[in-house]
Coordinates of C-alpha atoms in Angstrom, one line a residue:
Chain A
M1 CA 51.1 -59.9 126.0
P2 CA 53.7 -57.1 126.3
A3 CA 52.0 -53.8 126.6
N4 CA 54.8 -52.3 124.5
G5 CA 52.8 -49.1 123.5
K6 CA 53.8 -48.8 119.7
R7 CA 51.5 -46.9 117.9
I8 CA 50.2 -48.4 114.8
M9 CA 47.6 -46.8 112.5
V10 CA 45.4 -48.8 110.1
V11 CA 44.2 -47.1 106.8
D12 CA 41.2 -49.0 105.1
D13 CA 37.9 -48.2 103.7
D14 CA 36.6 -51.6 104.7
P15 CA 35.4 -51.0 108.3
D16 CA 35.5 -54.9 109.0
F17 CA 38.9 -55.1 108.3
V18 CA 39.9 -52.4 110.6
M19 CA 38.0 -53.6 113.6
T20 CA 39.6 -57.3 113.2
T21 CA 43.0 -55.6 113.0
E22 CA 42.8 -53.5 115.4
A23 CA 41.4 -56.1 117.6
A24 CA 44.2 -58.4 117.0
L25 CA 46.6 -55.6 117.5
K26 CA 45.4 -54.5 120.8
A27 CA 45.4 -57.8 122.2
A28 CA 49.0 -57.7 121.3
G29 CA 49.5 -54.7 123.4
Y30 CA 49.8 -52.1 120.5
E31 CA 48.2 -48.7 120.6
V32 CA 45.8 -48.6 117.3
S33 CA 44.5 -45.6 115.8
Q34 CA 42.4 -45.9 112.2
C35 CA 41.4 -44.1 109.2
L36 CA 38.5 -45.2 107.2
D37 CA 38.9 -42.5 104.4
A38 CA 41.5 -42.7 101.7
T39 CA 41.0 -38.9 101.1
G40 CA 41.9 -37.8 104.5
A41 CA 44.5 -40.5 105.1
L42 CA 47.7 -38.5 104.5
D43 CA 46.5 -35.8 106.9
A44 CA 45.6 -38.5 109.7
I45 CA 49.1 -40.2 109.1
R46 CA 51.0 -37.0 109.4
K47 CA 49.1 -35.7 112.5
A48 CA 49.3 -39.4 114.3
A49 CA 52.9 -40.1 113.3
P50 CA 52.7 -43.9 113.9
D51 CA 55.3 -46.4 114.4
L52 CA 54.0 -48.6 111.8
L53 CA 51.3 -48.0 109.0
I54 CA 49.1 -50.9 107.8
L55 CA 47.4 -49.6 104.4
D56 CA 45.2 -51.0 102.1
V57 CA 45.5 -50.8 98.1
M58 CA 41.9 -49.7 98.1
M59 CA 41.7 -50.8 94.3
E60 CA 38.0 -49.5 94.1
R61 CA 39.3 -46.0 94.3
G62 CA 42.0 -46.1 91.6
A63 CA 44.6 -47.7 94.0
A64 CA 44.8 -44.7 96.6
G65 CA 47.0 -46.8 98.8
F66 CA 49.6 -46.8 96.3
Q67 CA 49.6 -43.1 96.1
I68 CA 49.5 -42.7 99.7
A69 CA 52.8 -45.0 100.2
Q70 CA 54.5 -43.2 97.4
Q71 CA 53.7 -39.5 98.8
L72 CA 54.8 -40.4 102.2
R73 CA 58.1 -42.1 100.9
R74 CA 58.9 -38.5 99.7
E75 CA 58.5 -36.8 103.1
P76 CA 61.7 -36.8 105.0
A77 CA 59.5 -37.6 108.2
F78 CA 58.2 -40.8 107.0
A79 CA 60.6 -42.0 104.4
R80 CA 61.5 -44.5 106.7
L81 CA 58.2 -45.4 108.3
P82 CA 57.4 -49.2 108.0
I83 CA 54.3 -49.7 105.7
L84 CA 52.7 -53.2 105.4
M85 CA 50.7 -53.0 102.8
V86 CA 47.3 -55.4 102.6
T87 CA 45.4 -56.6 99.7
A88 CA 42.7 -58.6 98.0
I89 CA 43.6 -58.3 94.4
H90 CA 46.2 -61.0 94.0
Q91 CA 43.9 -63.7 93.5
T92 CA 42.0 -62.1 90.5
T93 CA 44.5 -60.3 88.5
K94 CA 47.6 -62.5 89.3
L95 CA 49.5 -59.4 89.8
R96 CA 52.2 -60.2 92.4
F97 CA 53.2 -57.0 93.8
S98 CA 56.5 -57.5 96.3
P99 CA 59.0 -55.3 97.9
D100 CA 61.7 -57.0 96.2
T101 CA 60.5 -56.8 92.6
D102 CA 58.6 -53.7 92.8
G103 CA 60.3 -51.9 95.3
D104 CA 61.0 -48.5 93.3
F105 CA 57.3 -48.7 92.0
L106 CA 55.9 -49.5 95.3
P107 CA 57.8 -48.2 98.5
V108 CA 56.5 -50.4 101.2
D109 CA 58.1 -53.0 103.5
E110 CA 55.8 -55.8 103.1
F111 CA 52.7 -57.3 101.5
L112 CA 49.9 -59.4 102.8
D113 CA 46.9 -61.0 101.4
K114 CA 43.5 -60.5 102.6
P115 CA 41.9 -61.8 104.7
V116 CA 44.9 -61.8 107.0
E117 CA 45.2 -64.1 109.8
P118 CA 45.6 -62.0 113.0
E119 CA 48.7 -64.3 114.5
K120 CA 50.5 -63.6 111.0
L121 CA 49.7 -60.1 111.1
V122 CA 50.8 -59.6 114.6
E123 CA 54.0 -61.5 113.8
R124 CA 54.7 -59.2 110.8
V125 CA 54.2 -56.1 112.5
G126 CA 56.9 -57.4 115.4
V127 CA 59.4 -58.3 112.6
L128 CA 59.1 -55.1 110.9
L129 CA 59.2 -52.7 114.0
A130 CA 62.4 -54.8 115.1
A131 CA 64.0 -54.5 111.6
A132 CA 63.1 -50.6 111.5
G133 CA 64.7 -50.4 115.0
R134 CA 61.5 -48.8 116.7
Chain B
M1 CA 44.6 -64.0 53.1
L2 CA 48.3 -63.9 52.1
E3 CA 48.8 -67.4 53.2
D4 CA 45.8 -68.4 51.1
L5 CA 47.6 -66.8 48.1
G6 CA 50.7 -68.4 48.5
R7 CA 49.1 -72.1 48.7
R8 CA 47.1 -71.4 45.6
V9 CA 50.2 -70.0 43.5
A10 CA 51.8 -73.3 44.7
W11 CA 48.9 -75.3 43.9
F12 CA 48.9 -74.1 40.2
V13 CA 52.3 -74.8 39.8
R14 CA 51.9 -78.3 40.9
L15 CA 48.8 -78.2 38.6
R16 CA 51.1 -77.0 35.6
W17 CA 53.2 -80.3 36.1
L18 CA 50.0 -82.3 35.5
A19 CA 48.9 -80.5 32.6
I20 CA 52.4 -80.8 31.0
A21 CA 52.0 -84.5 31.4
G22 CA 48.7 -84.4 29.9
V23 CA 49.6 -82.5 26.8
L24 CA 52.4 -84.9 26.1
S25 CA 50.1 -87.9 26.7
A26 CA 47.4 -86.7 24.8
S27 CA 49.7 -85.8 21.8
A28 CA 51.0 -89.5 22.2
V29 CA 47.5 -91.0 22.2
A30 CA 46.6 -88.5 19.0
R31 CA 49.6 -89.3 16.9
F32 CA 50.2 -93.3 17.8
L33 CA 46.6 -94.5 18.7
L34 CA 44.2 -92.5 17.1
G35 CA 46.4 -92.2 13.9
F36 CA 46.4 -88.1 13.6
D37 CA 49.4 -86.7 11.8
F38 CA 51.0 -83.7 13.1
W39 CA 54.4 -82.1 13.8
V40 CA 55.4 -83.4 17.1
L41 CA 58.7 -81.2 17.4
P42 CA 57.2 -78.0 17.9
I43 CA 54.7 -79.5 20.7
V44 CA 57.7 -81.0 22.4
L45 CA 59.5 -77.7 22.4
V46 CA 56.8 -75.8 23.6
V47 CA 56.0 -78.0 26.4
A48 CA 59.9 -78.2 27.2
A49 CA 59.8 -74.5 27.6
L50 CA 56.8 -74.4 29.6
A51 CA 58.5 -77.3 31.9
A52 CA 61.4 -74.9 32.2
A53 CA 59.1 -71.8 33.2
N54 CA 57.3 -73.9 35.6
L55 CA 60.7 -74.9 37.2
G56 CA 61.1 -71.1 37.4
F57 CA 57.9 -70.5 39.1
H58 CA 58.3 -73.1 41.6
F59 CA 61.6 -71.2 42.8
W60 CA 60.4 -67.9 42.2
R61 CA 57.5 -68.9 44.4
R62 CA 59.7 -69.8 47.2
R63 CA 61.5 -66.4 47.5
R64 CA 58.6 -64.2 47.2
Q65 CA 56.2 -64.9 49.9
D66 CA 55.1 -61.0 49.9
E67 CA 51.7 -60.3 48.7
P68 CA 52.9 -58.4 45.4
G69 CA 55.2 -60.8 44.9
L70 CA 52.7 -63.7 44.7
L71 CA 50.2 -61.5 42.7
L72 CA 53.1 -61.0 40.0
I73 CA 54.1 -64.7 40.0
A74 CA 50.3 -65.6 39.6
R75 CA 50.0 -62.8 36.5
V76 CA 53.3 -64.2 34.7
Q77 CA 52.2 -67.8 35.1
V78 CA 48.5 -67.4 33.5
M79 CA 50.0 -65.2 30.7
A80 CA 52.6 -68.1 30.1
D81 CA 50.1 -70.6 30.1
L82 CA 48.1 -68.6 27.5
F83 CA 50.9 -68.3 25.2
A84 CA 51.8 -71.8 25.7
L85 CA 48.3 -73.2 24.8
V86 CA 48.0 -70.7 22.0
L87 CA 51.6 -72.0 20.4
L88 CA 50.4 -75.7 21.0
L89 CA 47.3 -75.1 19.2
Y90 CA 48.7 -73.2 16.3
F91 CA 51.3 -76.2 15.7
S92 CA 48.6 -78.7 15.9
G93 CA 45.9 -77.7 13.3
G94 CA 45.1 -74.2 14.7
V95 CA 41.2 -73.5 14.5
E96 CA 40.7 -77.4 13.9
N97 CA 42.3 -78.5 17.2
P98 CA 39.4 -78.8 20.0
F99 CA 41.3 -78.4 23.0
S100 CA 40.9 -74.6 22.4
Y101 CA 38.2 -75.0 25.1
Y102 CA 41.0 -75.6 27.6
F103 CA 41.6 -71.8 27.5
I104 CA 38.3 -72.0 30.0
F105 CA 40.8 -73.2 32.8
H106 CA 42.9 -70.0 32.4
T107 CA 39.8 -68.1 32.6
I108 CA 38.6 -69.9 36.0
I109 CA 42.1 -69.9 37.4
A110 CA 42.5 -65.9 36.5
G111 CA 38.9 -65.6 37.7
I112 CA 40.2 -67.4 41.2
L113 CA 43.2 -65.8 41.7
L114 CA 43.1 -62.3 40.5
P115 CA 40.7 -59.2 40.9
D116 CA 37.7 -58.9 38.7
K117 CA 39.1 -56.6 36.2
E118 CA 42.3 -58.3 35.7
S119 CA 40.5 -61.6 35.2
I120 CA 38.3 -60.1 32.5
L121 CA 41.7 -58.5 31.0
I122 CA 43.3 -62.2 31.1
T123 CA 40.0 -63.6 29.3
T124 CA 40.2 -60.7 26.9
V125 CA 44.1 -61.6 26.0
A126 CA 43.2 -65.2 25.9
V127 CA 40.5 -64.1 23.1
V128 CA 42.8 -61.9 21.2
L129 CA 45.7 -64.5 21.2
Y130 CA 43.5 -67.1 19.9
S131 CA 41.5 -65.1 17.3
G132 CA 44.9 -63.6 16.2
M133 CA 46.5 -66.8 15.6
V134 CA 43.4 -68.2 13.9
L135 CA 43.2 -65.4 11.7
L136 CA 46.7 -65.4 10.7
D137 CA 46.4 -68.9 10.0
Y138 CA 43.0 -68.2 8.0
F139 CA 44.7 -65.3 5.9
G140 CA 47.8 -67.3 5.1
A141 CA 49.9 -64.6 7.0
A142 CA 51.6 -67.6 8.9
P143 CA 52.2 -71.3 7.8
H144 CA 49.6 -73.5 8.6
F145 CA 50.6 -76.5 10.6
P146 CA 48.1 -79.3 9.8
L147 CA 46.2 -81.9 12.2
T148 CA 45.7 -84.4 9.5
G149 CA 43.0 -87.1 10.2
F150 CA 40.7 -85.4 12.6
Y151 CA 38.2 -83.5 10.0
Q152 CA 37.9 -85.0 6.7
D153 CA 38.2 -81.8 4.7
P154 CA 40.6 -78.8 6.1
M155 CA 38.3 -76.6 7.9
W156 CA 40.8 -73.7 8.8
R157 CA 40.1 -72.0 5.6
Q158 CA 36.2 -72.2 6.2
G159 CA 35.0 -68.8 7.1
S160 CA 31.9 -69.9 8.8
F161 CA 33.5 -72.5 10.7
V162 CA 36.4 -70.1 11.9
L163 CA 33.7 -67.4 13.0
V164 CA 31.8 -69.7 14.9
R165 CA 34.6 -71.2 16.6
L166 CA 35.8 -67.8 17.6
F167 CA 32.2 -66.8 18.7
V168 CA 31.4 -69.8 21.0
L169 CA 35.0 -69.6 22.4
A170 CA 34.9 -66.3 23.4
T171 CA 31.4 -66.3 24.9
T172 CA 32.1 -69.4 26.9
L173 CA 35.4 -67.6 28.1
Y174 CA 33.4 -64.5 29.3
I175 CA 30.6 -66.5 30.8
A176 CA 33.1 -68.8 32.7
Q177 CA 35.2 -65.4 34.0
Y178 CA 31.6 -64.3 35.1
F179 CA 30.5 -67.1 37.0
T180 CA 34.0 -67.7 38.5
A181 CA 34.4 -64.0 39.6
S182 CA 30.9 -64.1 41.3
I183 CA 31.4 -67.3 43.0
R184 CA 34.6 -66.0 44.4
R185 CA 33.0 -62.5 45.4
R186 CA 30.4 -64.2 47.6
L187 CA 33.1 -66.9 49.1
N188 CA 34.9 -63.8 50.4
E189 CA 31.7 -62.2 51.6
K190 CA 31.1 -65.3 53.6
T191 CA 34.6 -65.5 54.8
D192 CA 34.7 -61.9 55.9
A193 CA 31.4 -62.2 57.7
L194 CA 32.7 -65.5 59.4
A195 CA 36.0 -63.8 60.6
E196 CA 33.8 -61.0 61.9
A197 CA 31.6 -63.3 64.0
N198 CA 34.5 -65.4 65.0
R199 CA 36.5 -62.2 66.1
Q200 CA 33.2 -61.2 67.9
L201 CA 33.0 -64.4 69.7
Q202 CA 36.6 -64.3 70.9
E203 CA 35.7 -60.8 72.3
A204 CA 32.7 -62.2 74.1
D205 CA 34.8 -64.9 75.6
R206 CA 37.4 -62.7 76.8
N207 CA 34.8 -60.3 78.4
R208 CA 33.0 -63.4 79.8
V209 CA 36.2 -64.3 81.4
Q210 CA 37.2 -61.0 82.5
S211 CA 33.4 -60.9 84.3
V212 CA 34.0 -64.2 86.1
L213 CA 37.2 -62.9 87.5
Q214 CA 35.2 -59.8 88.6
V215 CA 32.5 -61.7 90.2
T216 CA 34.9 -64.2 91.9
H217 CA 36.5 -61.0 93.3
E218 CA 33.5 -59.5 94.3
L219 CA 32.6 -62.7 96.2
R220 CA 35.7 -63.2 97.7
A221 CA 35.9 -59.5 99.3
P222 CA 32.9 -60.0 101.7
L223 CA 33.9 -63.6 102.4
G224 CA 37.4 -62.6 103.5
A225 CA 35.7 -60.2 105.9
V226 CA 33.7 -62.5 107.3
E227 CA 36.6 -65.0 107.9
S228 CA 38.4 -62.3 109.6
L229 CA 35.3 -61.3 111.7
L230 CA 34.6 -64.8 113.0
D231 CA 38.6 -65.3 113.4
T232 CA 38.6 -62.5 116.0
I233 CA 36.0 -64.2 117.9
R234 CA 37.5 -67.8 117.5
K235 CA 40.8 -66.8 118.6
G236 CA 39.6 -64.9 121.6
Y237 CA 40.8 -61.1 120.3
V238 CA 37.3 -60.0 120.8
G239 CA 36.9 -58.3 124.5
K240 CA 40.4 -57.6 125.1
C241 CA 40.6 -54.5 123.4
C242 CA 37.8 -52.0 123.4
D243 CA 34.2 -51.4 124.0
Q244 CA 33.6 -51.3 120.4
C245 CA 34.8 -54.6 119.6
D246 CA 32.8 -56.9 121.7
A247 CA 31.5 -60.2 120.4
R248 CA 27.9 -58.9 119.4
A249 CA 29.3 -56.4 117.2
V250 CA 31.5 -58.4 115.6
I251 CA 28.8 -61.0 114.8
E252 CA 26.6 -58.5 113.6
R253 CA 29.2 -57.1 111.3
A254 CA 29.5 -60.7 110.1
Y255 CA 26.0 -60.8 109.6
V256 CA 25.7 -57.9 107.6
R257 CA 28.4 -59.0 105.0
T258 CA 26.9 -62.1 104.8
K259 CA 23.6 -60.9 104.0
N260 CA 25.1 -58.3 101.5
L261 CA 26.9 -61.6 99.9
M262 CA 23.3 -63.1 99.4
T263 CA 21.9 -59.9 97.9
L264 CA 24.9 -60.1 95.5
T265 CA 24.5 -63.7 94.7
D266 CA 21.1 -63.7 94.0
D267 CA 21.3 -60.3 91.7
L268 CA 24.0 -62.4 89.8
L269 CA 21.8 -65.0 89.6
D270 CA 18.9 -63.2 88.3
L271 CA 21.1 -61.3 86.2
H272 CA 22.4 -64.4 84.2
K273 CA 18.8 -66.1 84.2
M274 CA 17.7 -62.9 82.6
E275 CA 20.6 -63.5 79.8
L276 CA 19.5 -67.0 79.3
G277 CA 16.0 -65.9 79.2
S278 CA 15.2 -68.5 81.6
M279 CA 13.6 -66.1 84.2
V280 CA 10.0 -66.5 84.3
L281 CA 7.9 -63.2 83.7
H282 CA 4.3 -63.8 84.8
K283 CA 2.8 -60.8 82.8
T284 CA -0.5 -59.7 84.1
P285 CA -2.0 -56.6 83.3
L286 CA -1.7 -53.7 85.8
R287 CA -1.3 -50.2 86.5
L288 CA 1.9 -49.0 87.4
D289 CA 0.9 -46.9 90.1
R290 CA 0.1 -49.5 92.5
I291 CA 3.9 -50.7 92.1
V292 CA 5.2 -47.2 92.6
D293 CA 3.0 -46.6 95.6
E294 CA 4.5 -49.6 97.2
V295 CA 8.0 -48.7 96.2
V296 CA 7.8 -45.1 97.6
E297 CA 6.3 -46.7 100.7
D298 CA 9.1 -49.1 101.2
M299 CA 11.6 -46.1 100.7
L300 CA 10.4 -43.7 102.7
P301 CA 12.0 -44.6 105.9
S302 CA 15.5 -44.5 104.3
A303 CA 14.4 -40.9 102.1
V304 CA 13.4 -39.5 105.5
D305 CA 16.8 -40.7 107.2
K306 CA 18.6 -38.7 104.3
G307 CA 16.4 -35.8 104.5
V308 CA 15.0 -36.4 100.6
T309 CA 11.4 -36.2 100.1
I310 CA 9.7 -38.3 97.4
S311 CA 7.0 -37.1 95.5
R312 CA 4.7 -38.7 92.5
E313 CA 3.0 -37.3 89.4
G314 CA 0.9 -38.2 86.6
F315 CA -0.4 -41.7 87.8
A316 CA -4.0 -40.5 87.8
D317 CA -5.6 -42.6 84.4
L318 CA -2.9 -44.5 83.1
P319 CA -3.5 -47.4 80.8
M320 CA -2.8 -50.8 81.8
V321 CA 0.3 -52.4 80.8
E322 CA 1.3 -56.1 80.6
V323 CA 4.2 -56.5 83.2
D324 CA 5.5 -58.9 85.7
A325 CA 4.8 -57.5 88.8
K326 CA 7.9 -58.7 90.8
S327 CA 10.5 -57.8 88.4
M328 CA 8.9 -54.4 87.7
T329 CA 8.7 -53.8 91.2
M330 CA 12.5 -54.5 91.2
V331 CA 12.9 -52.0 88.4
I332 CA 11.2 -48.9 90.2
S333 CA 12.5 -50.2 93.7
N334 CA 16.1 -49.9 92.1
L335 CA 15.7 -46.6 90.2
V336 CA 14.0 -44.8 93.4
A337 CA 16.8 -46.6 95.8
N338 CA 19.5 -45.0 93.6
A339 CA 17.8 -41.7 93.5
V340 CA 17.6 -41.6 97.4
K341 CA 21.0 -42.8 97.6
Y342 CA 23.1 -40.4 95.4
N343 CA 20.7 -37.6 96.7
V344 CA 21.3 -34.9 98.7
S345 CA 20.0 -33.7 102.1
G346 CA 16.9 -31.6 101.5
G347 CA 16.9 -33.2 97.7
T348 CA 13.8 -34.5 96.1
V349 CA 13.0 -37.6 94.2
M350 CA 10.4 -37.3 91.5
V351 CA 8.7 -40.1 90.4
S352 CA 6.4 -39.4 87.4
A353 CA 4.4 -41.2 84.7
R354 CA 3.1 -40.2 81.2
R355 CA 1.0 -41.9 78.6
R356 CA 2.7 -42.2 75.3
E357 CA 1.2 -43.4 71.9
D358 CA 3.7 -46.4 72.1
G359 CA 3.3 -47.2 75.9
V360 CA 3.5 -46.1 79.7
E361 CA 6.8 -44.0 80.3
V362 CA 8.0 -43.8 84.0
A363 CA 10.7 -41.2 85.0
V364 CA 12.8 -41.0 88.1
A365 CA 14.6 -37.8 88.6
D366 CA 16.6 -36.8 91.5
T367 CA 18.4 -33.7 92.7
G368 CA 21.6 -35.6 93.7
V369 CA 25.2 -35.6 92.7
G370 CA 24.4 -36.6 89.1
I371 CA 26.6 -38.9 87.0
P372 CA 29.7 -37.6 84.9
P373 CA 29.0 -37.5 81.2
A374 CA 32.0 -39.7 80.6
E375 CA 30.2 -42.4 83.0
L376 CA 26.7 -42.2 81.5
P377 CA 27.0 -44.3 78.7
R378 CA 28.5 -47.2 81.1
V379 CA 25.8 -46.9 83.7
F380 CA 24.2 -50.1 82.7
D381 CA 27.2 -52.2 82.1
V382 CA 27.3 -55.2 84.6
F383 CA 29.7 -54.5 87.4
F384 CA 30.1 -50.7 86.3
Q385 CA 30.7 -48.3 89.1
G386 CA 30.8 -44.5 88.8
E387 CA 33.0 -42.3 91.3
N388 CA 30.2 -41.5 93.1
A389 CA 28.8 -45.2 93.6
R390 CA 32.4 -46.3 94.7
K391 CA 32.4 -43.5 97.6
T392 CA 29.2 -45.3 99.0
K393 CA 31.0 -48.5 99.3
R394 CA 29.4 -51.8 100.3
M395 CA 26.1 -50.5 99.2
G396 CA 26.5 -52.5 96.1
V397 CA 28.8 -53.8 93.3
G398 CA 27.1 -52.3 90.4
L399 CA 24.5 -54.9 89.4
G400 CA 21.4 -53.2 90.2
L401 CA 21.0 -51.2 87.1
S402 CA 22.3 -54.0 84.6
L403 CA 19.5 -55.9 86.2
V404 CA 17.0 -53.1 85.6
K405 CA 18.0 -52.5 82.0
R406 CA 17.5 -56.5 81.3
I407 CA 14.2 -56.6 82.9
V408 CA 13.1 -53.6 81.0
E409 CA 14.2 -55.1 77.8
A410 CA 12.6 -58.5 78.6
H411 CA 9.5 -56.5 78.7
G412 CA 10.0 -55.0 75.4
G413 CA 10.8 -51.7 76.7
T414 CA 13.6 -49.2 76.9
I415 CA 15.4 -47.5 79.7
T416 CA 17.5 -44.3 79.2
A417 CA 19.5 -42.3 81.5
E418 CA 20.3 -38.6 81.3
S419 CA 22.2 -36.7 84.0
E420 CA 23.8 -33.0 84.9
P421 CA 26.5 -33.5 87.5
G422 CA 25.8 -31.8 90.5
K423 CA 22.2 -31.1 89.7
G424 CA 20.9 -34.7 89.4
S425 CA 19.8 -37.5 87.2
R426 CA 16.8 -38.8 85.5
F427 CA 16.1 -42.5 84.3
V428 CA 13.5 -43.0 81.8
V429 CA 11.7 -46.5 81.6
L430 CA 9.0 -46.9 78.9
I431 CA 6.9 -50.1 78.8
P432 CA 5.2 -50.7 75.5
T433 CA 1.3 -50.9 76.2
G434 CA 0.9 -53.4 73.7
N435 CA -2.2 -52.6 71.9
G436 CA -0.5 -50.7 69.4
A437 CA 2.3 -52.9 68.7
A438 CA 2.1 -56.9 68.9
P439 CA 2.7 -57.8 72.6
R440 CA 5.9 -59.2 72.9
Q441 CA 6.0 -63.0 74.0
S442 CA 7.3 -63.9 77.3
P443 CA 10.7 -66.0 77.5
P444 CA 9.7 -69.7 77.3
Y445 CA 8.9 -71.4 80.2
R446 CA 12.2 -73.4 81.3
G447 CA 11.6 -74.2 85.2
H448 CA 10.2 -73.0 88.5
D449 CA 12.2 -70.1 89.0
E450 CA 10.6 -67.2 90.5
L451 CA 12.0 -63.6 90.9
P452 CA 13.1 -63.3 94.6
S453 CA 11.4 -60.4 96.0
P454 CA 13.7 -57.5 95.8

């Protein structure tokens, strides 16, 4: 595994998801920071200034993840930050959020359904980082 | 309703063709088989006019599908029919012609098609038109068209005959109108009640589907977490990163999620058993202080952790109540657990009891965060989680209070919630003693289900 040292931040109020994501990413050589609290997430992201953000929709809290993503896009420093959004809501609501169709509404780079397979996550993170030239 | 009116108007147009054929054949039978003598030509002319009118109704009906239009057509039709029948009778013996009773059909049709007042009006128009025709005839104000051969002596000049005819016809018509209108009213009420019941069923069904979706979501989320946790071990990601994610910690987390999932499914099962009434309540007479003591003892460690004190009052000499010990323990422990969970460090939980005329009241009050007024009416709803509940994620999915309410109600009791945000909440359970009121029957025994221990 290449120890590439890219910094990835995981924002999710499910500590188990954060743990598994962190394990997979660290095994792939990334540096991982985490935030378990939607309220303090924006500040934590600004402070950590990661190379890529993994963000949960956090439907239970009025889709706090959406708001975080939208706010970040308004800030010049994070307008081009790759955001990978994860969610478990697809199966029950049939809502399909996609950056192709909902690009204006949801300025994120990719969506993944929970639970996310570790290899898939690592692969997508690599692709997004490469595309962003980071 | 509109579709119904349209169909009825169309039906009456079809019926009128039958009536026209009926008049023609009845005239033919009377004239040629029975040998009565009357002028056929005016009869044929009236029938021809009615047929022309009916053709008009047929096309008019096709062009007007709106409610006022259809009602207008219905009114014009009834009036046309009344005039047609009066003319037919006039040209074939007047008061002597027994077909005058056919006015009853107009009355019934008006009673079905038109509002009450209007159908009374139509009945009155029929009575007035017929009486006018008969009286004009009687007083010689209009030429008489005889129906020869039906009565031995001409009756149309006999006052008593004319009066009795008019009286019997008028009463027949008004009574028929009354019956028709009341039957229609009752049918309409039944139809409305059925439509309302159907609407409620549909809504209940939509809610049920939504609830199934939500349950599925609530079951899937922890399963997904467990899958991810196991995957981390299975694929060897554990141990390559940090001290935090050793295999034991990962397994512990998976275990906790599985255990929560189990609690959730147990709660769901209880909830639905309660709903079906198939959960067996083994009611025995006991005093609630025993249950409260047990619950408080169980809760003490978590209360101490949180810096919350639990106290009791009013349990000294309570009357016995008939309750199922296990499910009542679930009720009290749910309420006390919530009171601890949503409390603040240094807060208190007060469990108090009070004898009331109709039963025993147990109140659980806390000094915690409270429930916003907007959320208060929904706290007993299945899967409802308030803002504060969502902040303490993964400790529940919003089933506890729904289950509590169902258990209390299965005991014939009530539960209410009151709260002041920032100051605390208070839940009051009333369990009837059953000596004043008739004791509630426990739900029928349907199997060997028992309440799992809370």
